[in-house]
Amino acid sequence: MHLKKRVLVTGGAGFLGSHLCDVLLNAGCEVLCVDNFYTGSKRSIEHLIDNPDFEIIRHDITFPLYLEVDEIYNLACPASPIHYQSDPVQTTKVCVHGSINMLGLAKRLKARIMQASTSEVYGDPAIHPQPESYRGDVNPIGVRSCYDEGKRCAETLFFDYWRQHKLQIKVARIFNTYGPRMHPNDGRVVSNFIIQALLGKDITVYGDGSQTRSFCYVDDMINGFVRLMHSADDFTGPVNLGNPGEYTIKEIAEKVLELTGSKSKIVYKPLPSDDPRRRQPDIALAREQLGWEPLVQLEEGLRKTIAYFEELLQSCTRQDVQ
Ligand code: NAD
Ligand code: UDP
Ligand code: UDP
């Protein structure tokens, strides 16, 4: 007889997924982590392997999956531009075919399902900060489109399963998140700058560094996922989850230099195409519906992330992360 809630986390060996597995296990759930290790690593879940409530299944969710669970968090999808652009067709497939399979699973089981959507559905936004009602400005044929349009189509599928099959869906629009277990080689601004600073290499600011982003610490984000999953039955989202504190990329570079005490120099490189100018979440809906807001300040979160990368650099050869 099963008394514990069984929860499926797709992409559970990834950055956000592994933290979510930790939180769910601590809350007394049984966790099934499904991952094909495309960008995830065994290292991020190795501390859970001996936990009898934890199970790992190597599987690509673009193929059907039959198992029995009570709740599904659908996180499987490469998240950083370097990763999702290296096989763009697979990126669209995981968003579209992967979502169809996980929605089919949720439909058969009558299980709640949460989708990890993204602020990228807003594209290069014409409205600032972005409320959920903003429909976005996305290029359908650019290099970021496999991800942006894939995630937009996934949202469409979630809402059609909700309308057509009365599924209990929850859609989170996640804004840039950082913290321990970020990938060292994923080209994201926080991991790049910290590793460059720790190795004494040049800090690469793309463009003039005046573009902005808002950075949410991972613990705050996972707390938002769990609150969303347990929100009122009739609340579907989409709901923005992110930290409204907005910083220019140049400010992030300077903050990382200050906190690491590094002597690295800032150098300027060309801005990648379709790089959004500004991004900042409007989190009024999350405050109202979930009673949620981020608690970790940028400096505190950066210190913890820097400590993680310092340890990582000590435990592997420097070549691995260069
Ligand atoms: P990540 O790359 O660390 O994790 C994604 C995980 O999904 C990896 O473990 C990967 O191996 C797995 N995966 C990829 N394709 C798969 C497939 N076909 N079948 C099974 N597993 C597969 O990324 P993350 O930062 O943890 O992001 C998790 C989710 O959150 C993603 O859906 C991403 O789009 C979304 N998101 C993240 C951010 C962020 O700032 N980290 C922002 C917006 C949205
Ligand atoms: N599916 C799955 N696991 C399940 C149920 C369904 O992977 O437990 C997949 C299956 O591949 C199916 C898809 O989800 O094609 C969509 O399911 P749905 O019931 O919506 O549609 P249909 O079965 O009619 O294609
Ligand atoms: N960026 C940068 N230097 C780097 C990596 C990124 O200046 O080494 C910039 C990038 O051009 C973008 C911002 O930082 O304007 C955030 O990039 P990231 O890839 O982390 O996230 P996203 O563009 O998906 O928000």
Coordinates of C-alpha atoms and ligand atoms in Angstrom, one line a residue:
M1 CA 0.0 0.0 0.0
H2 CA 1.3 3.4 -0.9
L3 CA 0.9 6.2 1.6
K4 CA 3.7 8.5 0.4
K5 CA 3.0 10.8 -2.5
R6 CA 4.9 9.7 -5.6
V7 CA 6.2 12.5 -7.6
L8 CA 7.8 12.5 -11.0
V9 CA 10.5 15.0 -11.8
T10 CA 11.5 15.0 -15.5
G11 CA 14.9 16.6 -15.9
G12 CA 15.5 15.7 -12.3
A13 CA 19.3 15.4 -12.8
G14 CA 19.5 19.0 -14.0
F15 CA 20.3 22.2 -12.1
L16 CA 16.7 23.0 -11.0
G17 CA 15.5 19.4 -11.1
S18 CA 18.1 18.1 -8.6
H19 CA 17.3 20.9 -6.1
L20 CA 13.6 20.0 -6.5
C21 CA 14.3 16.3 -5.9
D22 CA 16.1 17.4 -2.6
V23 CA 13.1 19.5 -1.5
L24 CA 10.5 16.8 -2.3
L25 CA 12.4 14.1 -0.5
N26 CA 12.8 16.3 2.5
A27 CA 9.1 16.9 2.5
G28 CA 8.5 13.1 2.7
C29 CA 7.6 12.3 -0.9
E30 CA 8.8 9.4 -3.1
V31 CA 10.6 10.8 -6.0
L32 CA 11.0 9.4 -9.5
C33 CA 13.7 11.2 -11.4
V34 CA 13.5 10.8 -15.2
D35 CA 16.4 12.1 -17.2
N36 CA 18.3 11.2 -20.4
F37 CA 21.5 13.0 -19.0
Y38 CA 21.6 15.3 -22.1
T39 CA 22.7 18.2 -19.9
G40 CA 22.1 16.7 -16.5
S41 CA 24.7 14.8 -14.5
K42 CA 24.8 11.9 -12.1
R43 CA 27.0 14.2 -9.9
S44 CA 24.0 16.5 -9.1
I45 CA 22.0 13.6 -7.7
E46 CA 24.6 11.2 -6.5
H47 CA 23.9 12.2 -2.9
L48 CA 20.4 10.8 -3.3
I49 CA 21.2 7.4 -4.8
D50 CA 21.1 5.6 -1.5
N51 CA 17.8 7.2 -0.4
P52 CA 15.1 4.4 -0.6
D53 CA 12.5 7.0 -1.6
F54 CA 14.5 8.1 -4.6
E55 CA 14.6 6.3 -8.0
I56 CA 16.3 7.3 -11.2
I57 CA 15.2 6.3 -14.6
R58 CA 17.2 7.0 -17.7
H59 CA 14.7 7.9 -20.4
D60 CA 14.1 10.5 -23.1
I61 CA 10.6 12.0 -22.7
T62 CA 10.2 12.5 -26.4
F63 CA 9.2 8.8 -26.2
P64 CA 6.2 7.6 -24.2
L65 CA 6.5 6.8 -20.5
Y66 CA 4.3 4.5 -18.6
L67 CA 4.5 4.6 -14.8
E68 CA 2.3 5.5 -11.8
V69 CA 2.7 8.8 -10.0
D70 CA 0.5 11.4 -8.2
E71 CA 2.2 14.6 -9.4
I72 CA 4.4 15.5 -12.3
Y73 CA 7.0 18.4 -12.5
N74 CA 8.0 18.6 -16.2
L75 CA 11.4 20.2 -16.2
A76 CA 13.2 18.2 -18.9
C77 CA 14.7 20.5 -21.5
P78 CA 18.1 22.0 -22.0
A79 CA 17.9 25.6 -20.7
S80 CA 21.0 27.5 -21.6
P81 CA 21.4 28.9 -25.1
I82 CA 24.6 26.9 -25.8
H83 CA 22.9 23.7 -24.9
Y84 CA 19.5 24.3 -26.5
Q85 CA 21.1 25.6 -29.7
S86 CA 23.5 22.6 -30.1
D87 CA 20.6 20.4 -31.3
P88 CA 17.7 22.8 -32.0
V89 CA 15.4 20.1 -33.5
Q90 CA 15.7 18.0 -30.4
T91 CA 15.0 21.1 -28.3
T92 CA 11.7 21.7 -30.1
K93 CA 11.0 17.9 -29.8
V94 CA 11.5 17.8 -26.1
C95 CA 9.2 20.9 -25.7
V96 CA 6.5 19.6 -28.0
H97 CA 6.6 15.7 -28.1
G98 CA 7.9 15.6 -24.5
S99 CA 5.0 17.8 -23.3
I100 CA 2.5 15.7 -25.2
N101 CA 3.8 12.5 -23.6
M102 CA 3.9 14.0 -20.1
L103 CA 0.4 15.4 -20.6
G104 CA -0.8 12.0 -21.8
L105 CA 0.6 10.4 -18.7
A106 CA -1.0 13.1 -16.5
K107 CA -4.3 12.5 -18.3
R108 CA -4.3 8.8 -17.8
L109 CA -3.3 9.1 -14.1
K110 CA -5.5 12.2 -13.4
A111 CA -2.3 13.7 -11.9
R112 CA -1.5 17.4 -11.5
I113 CA 1.3 18.5 -13.8
M114 CA 3.5 21.6 -13.6
Q115 CA 5.3 22.9 -16.7
A116 CA 8.7 24.7 -16.4
S117 CA 8.0 27.4 -19.0
T118 CA 10.2 30.4 -19.3
S119 CA 10.5 34.2 -19.5
E120 CA 11.7 33.6 -23.1
V121 CA 8.1 33.3 -24.1
Y122 CA 8.2 37.1 -23.9
G123 CA 11.0 37.2 -26.4
D124 CA 12.6 40.7 -26.6
P125 CA 9.8 42.4 -24.6
A126 CA 8.2 45.7 -25.6
I127 CA 6.6 46.0 -22.1
H128 CA 8.6 46.4 -18.9
P129 CA 8.4 44.7 -16.4
Q130 CA 6.6 41.8 -18.1
P131 CA 3.2 40.8 -16.7
E132 CA 1.7 37.4 -17.6
S133 CA -0.8 39.1 -19.9
Y134 CA 2.0 40.4 -22.2
R135 CA 2.0 38.1 -25.3
G136 CA 5.6 38.6 -26.2
D137 CA 7.7 39.5 -29.2
V138 CA 9.4 36.4 -30.4
N139 CA 11.2 35.8 -33.6
P140 CA 9.8 32.5 -35.0
I141 CA 12.9 31.8 -37.3
G142 CA 15.9 32.9 -35.2
V143 CA 18.5 30.8 -33.4
R144 CA 16.6 31.1 -30.1
S145 CA 13.3 30.1 -31.6
C146 CA 13.6 26.4 -31.0
Y147 CA 13.5 27.1 -27.3
D148 CA 11.2 30.2 -27.3
E149 CA 8.6 28.8 -29.7
G150 CA 9.0 25.3 -28.3
K151 CA 8.1 26.6 -24.8
R152 CA 5.3 28.7 -26.3
C153 CA 3.8 25.6 -28.0
A154 CA 4.2 23.6 -24.8
E155 CA 2.1 26.3 -23.0
T156 CA -0.5 25.9 -25.8
L157 CA -0.6 22.1 -25.3
F158 CA -0.9 22.5 -21.5
F159 CA -3.9 24.9 -21.9
D160 CA -5.5 22.7 -24.6
Y161 CA -5.3 19.6 -22.3
W162 CA -6.8 21.7 -19.5
R163 CA -9.7 23.0 -21.7
Q164 CA -10.2 19.7 -23.6
H165 CA -9.4 17.0 -21.0
K166 CA -9.9 19.0 -17.7
L167 CA -6.4 18.3 -16.6
Q168 CA -5.1 20.1 -13.5
I169 CA -2.2 22.1 -15.0
K170 CA 0.2 24.6 -13.5
V171 CA 2.4 26.7 -15.7
A172 CA 5.4 28.6 -14.3
R173 CA 7.2 31.2 -16.4
I174 CA 10.7 31.0 -14.9
F175 CA 13.1 33.9 -15.1
N176 CA 16.9 33.6 -15.0
T177 CA 17.9 31.4 -12.0
Y178 CA 21.3 30.8 -10.5
G179 CA 22.9 28.9 -7.7
P180 CA 25.0 25.8 -6.8
R181 CA 24.9 23.0 -9.4
M182 CA 24.7 25.4 -12.4
H183 CA 26.7 23.9 -15.2
P184 CA 30.2 25.3 -15.4
N185 CA 30.3 25.2 -19.2
D186 CA 26.8 26.4 -20.1
G187 CA 27.8 29.9 -21.1
R188 CA 25.3 31.6 -18.7
V189 CA 26.4 34.9 -17.4
V190 CA 26.6 34.0 -13.7
S191 CA 28.6 30.8 -14.2
N192 CA 30.8 32.4 -16.9
F193 CA 31.7 35.4 -14.8
I194 CA 32.3 33.5 -11.6
I195 CA 34.6 30.9 -13.3
Q196 CA 36.4 33.6 -15.2
A197 CA 37.0 35.5 -12.0
L198 CA 38.1 32.5 -10.1
L199 CA 40.6 31.5 -12.8
G200 CA 41.9 35.0 -13.2
K201 CA 40.7 35.1 -16.9
D202 CA 39.1 38.1 -18.6
I203 CA 35.4 38.7 -17.8
T204 CA 33.5 38.6 -21.1
V205 CA 30.7 41.2 -21.2
Y206 CA 28.7 40.9 -24.4
G207 CA 27.7 44.2 -26.1
D208 CA 28.2 47.2 -23.9
G209 CA 26.9 45.5 -20.8
S210 CA 23.9 47.8 -20.5
Q211 CA 21.3 45.0 -21.1
T212 CA 19.6 43.9 -18.0
R213 CA 18.5 40.6 -16.4
S214 CA 16.8 39.7 -13.1
F215 CA 18.4 36.8 -11.2
C216 CA 16.6 34.5 -8.8
Y217 CA 18.4 32.3 -6.3
V218 CA 17.6 28.6 -6.8
D219 CA 16.1 27.9 -3.3
D220 CA 13.5 30.7 -3.9
M221 CA 12.6 29.3 -7.3
I222 CA 12.1 25.7 -6.0
N223 CA 9.9 27.1 -3.2
G224 CA 7.8 28.8 -5.9
F225 CA 7.4 25.5 -7.8
V226 CA 6.1 23.6 -4.8
R227 CA 3.7 26.5 -3.9
L228 CA 2.5 26.5 -7.4
M229 CA 1.9 22.8 -7.5
H230 CA -0.2 23.1 -4.3
S231 CA -2.0 26.2 -5.3
A232 CA -5.9 26.4 -5.6
D233 CA -7.4 23.8 -8.0
D234 CA -8.6 26.5 -10.3
F235 CA -5.3 28.3 -10.5
T236 CA -3.4 27.3 -13.7
G237 CA -1.1 30.2 -14.2
P238 CA 0.8 31.1 -16.3
V239 CA 2.6 32.7 -13.4
N240 CA 5.9 34.6 -13.4
L241 CA 8.5 33.2 -11.0
G242 CA 11.7 35.3 -10.7
N243 CA 13.4 38.0 -8.7
P244 CA 12.4 41.5 -9.7
G245 CA 15.8 43.0 -8.7
E246 CA 17.1 44.2 -12.1
Y247 CA 20.8 44.6 -12.9
T248 CA 22.8 45.5 -15.9
I249 CA 25.3 42.8 -17.0
K250 CA 28.1 45.2 -16.3
E251 CA 26.9 45.5 -12.7
I252 CA 26.9 41.7 -12.4
A253 CA 30.5 41.6 -13.7
E254 CA 31.6 44.2 -11.1
K255 CA 29.8 42.5 -8.3
V256 CA 31.4 39.1 -9.1
L257 CA 34.8 40.9 -9.2
E258 CA 34.2 42.5 -5.8
L259 CA 32.9 39.3 -4.1
T260 CA 35.7 37.1 -5.5
G261 CA 38.4 39.7 -5.0
S262 CA 39.7 38.7 -8.5
K263 CA 42.1 40.8 -10.5
S264 CA 40.4 39.8 -13.8
K265 CA 39.8 42.5 -16.4
I266 CA 36.4 43.2 -18.0
V267 CA 36.5 42.8 -21.8
Y268 CA 33.7 43.5 -24.3
K269 CA 32.6 41.0 -26.9
P270 CA 29.9 41.1 -29.6
L271 CA 26.3 40.8 -28.5
P272 CA 24.7 37.4 -29.6
S273 CA 21.8 37.8 -32.0
D274 CA 18.3 38.1 -30.6
D275 CA 19.8 38.9 -27.2
P276 CA 16.9 40.6 -25.2
R277 CA 17.7 44.1 -24.0
R278 CA 15.8 44.0 -20.7
R279 CA 14.1 41.4 -18.7
Q280 CA 12.4 41.8 -15.3
P281 CA 9.4 39.8 -13.9
D282 CA 6.3 41.4 -12.6
I283 CA 5.5 39.0 -9.8
A284 CA 2.3 40.5 -8.5
L285 CA 0.3 37.4 -9.5
A286 CA 2.7 35.1 -7.7
R287 CA 2.5 37.3 -4.6
E288 CA -1.3 37.2 -4.7
Q289 CA -1.9 33.6 -5.6
L290 CA 1.0 31.8 -4.1
G291 CA 2.0 34.2 -1.3
W292 CA 5.5 33.8 -2.8
E293 CA 8.3 36.2 -3.3
P294 CA 12.1 35.7 -3.4
L295 CA 13.9 36.1 -0.1
V296 CA 17.6 35.7 -1.1
Q297 CA 19.4 38.9 -2.0
L298 CA 21.8 38.9 -5.0
E299 CA 24.9 39.3 -2.9
E300 CA 24.0 36.4 -0.6
G301 CA 23.1 34.2 -3.5
L302 CA 26.3 35.0 -5.4
R303 CA 28.4 34.3 -2.4
K304 CA 26.9 30.8 -2.1
T305 CA 27.3 30.2 -5.9
I306 CA 31.0 31.4 -5.8
A307 CA 31.6 29.0 -2.9
Y308 CA 30.1 26.1 -4.9
F309 CA 32.3 26.9 -8.0
E310 CA 35.4 27.3 -5.8
E311 CA 34.9 23.8 -4.5
L312 CA 34.1 22.4 -7.9
L313 CA 37.3 23.9 -9.3
Q314 CA 39.3 22.3 -6.5
S315 CA 37.8 18.9 -7.1
C316 CA 38.3 18.7 -10.8
T317 CA 41.2 19.7 -13.1
R318 CA 41.0 23.2 -14.3
Q319 CA 40.9 21.9 -17.9
D320 CA 37.4 20.5 -17.3
V321 CA 35.8 23.9 -16.9
Q322 CA 37.9 26.0 -19.3
Ligands
NAD1 P1 19.3 21.8 -17.0 O1 19.8 21.7 -18.4 O2 20.2 21.8 -15.9 O3 18.2 20.6 -16.8 C1 17.4 20.0 -17.7 C2 17.4 18.5 -17.5 O4 16.6 17.9 -18.5 C3 18.8 17.9 -17.7 O5 19.1 17.0 -16.6 C4 18.7 17.1 -19.0 O6 19.6 16.0 -19.1 C5 17.2 16.8 -19.0 N1 16.7 16.5 -20.3 C6 16.9 17.2 -21.4 N2 16.2 16.7 -22.5 C7 15.6 15.6 -22.0 C8 14.8 14.6 -22.5 N3 14.5 14.6 -23.8 N4 14.3 13.6 -21.7 C9 14.7 13.5 -20.4 N5 15.4 14.5 -19.8 C10 15.9 15.4 -20.6 O7 18.3 23.1 -17.0 P2 17.7 23.8 -15.7 O8 18.3 25.1 -15.6 O9 17.6 22.9 -14.6 O10 16.2 24.0 -16.3 C11 15.1 23.1 -16.0 C12 13.8 23.6 -16.6 O11 13.6 25.0 -16.3 C13 13.9 23.6 -18.2 O12 12.7 23.2 -18.7 C14 14.2 25.1 -18.5 O13 13.7 25.4 -19.8 C15 13.4 25.8 -17.4 N6 14.0 27.1 -17.1 C16 15.2 27.3 -16.5 C17 15.7 28.6 -16.3 C18 17.0 28.8 -15.6 O14 17.4 30.0 -15.4 N7 17.7 27.8 -15.1 C19 15.0 29.7 -16.8 C20 13.8 29.5 -17.4 C21 13.3 28.2 -17.6
UDP2 N1 1.5 8.7 -23.0 C1 2.5 8.3 -22.2 N2 2.2 7.7 -21.0 C2 0.9 7.4 -20.6 C3 -0.1 7.8 -21.4 C4 0.2 8.5 -22.6 O1 3.7 8.5 -22.5 O2 0.7 6.9 -19.5 C5 1.8 9.3 -24.3 C6 1.4 8.5 -25.5 O3 2.5 8.4 -26.3 C7 0.4 9.4 -26.2 C8 0.6 10.8 -25.6 O4 1.1 10.5 -24.3 O5 0.5 9.4 -27.6 C9 -0.6 11.6 -25.5 O6 -1.6 10.9 -24.8 P1 -3.2 11.2 -25.1 O7 -4.0 10.3 -24.2 O8 -3.4 12.6 -24.9 O9 -3.4 10.9 -26.6 P2 -3.4 9.6 -27.5 O10 -3.1 8.4 -26.6 O11 -4.8 9.6 -28.0 O12 -2.4 9.9 -28.6
UDP3 N1 26.4 37.5 -21.2 C1 27.6 38.2 -21.2 N2 28.7 37.4 -21.0 C2 28.8 36.1 -20.8 C3 27.5 35.4 -20.9 C4 26.4 36.1 -21.1 O1 27.6 39.4 -21.3 O2 29.9 35.5 -20.7 C5 25.1 38.2 -21.4 C6 24.2 37.7 -22.5 O3 24.6 38.3 -23.7 C7 22.9 38.2 -22.0 C8 23.0 38.1 -20.4 O4 24.4 38.1 -20.2 O5 22.6 39.6 -22.3 C9 22.3 36.8 -19.9 O6 22.8 35.7 -20.6 P1 22.4 34.3 -20.2 O7 22.9 33.4 -21.3 O8 22.9 34.0 -18.8 O9 20.8 34.2 -20.1 P2 19.7 34.7 -21.2 O10 20.2 35.5 -22.3 O11 19.0 33.4 -21.6 O12 18.8 35.5 -20.3

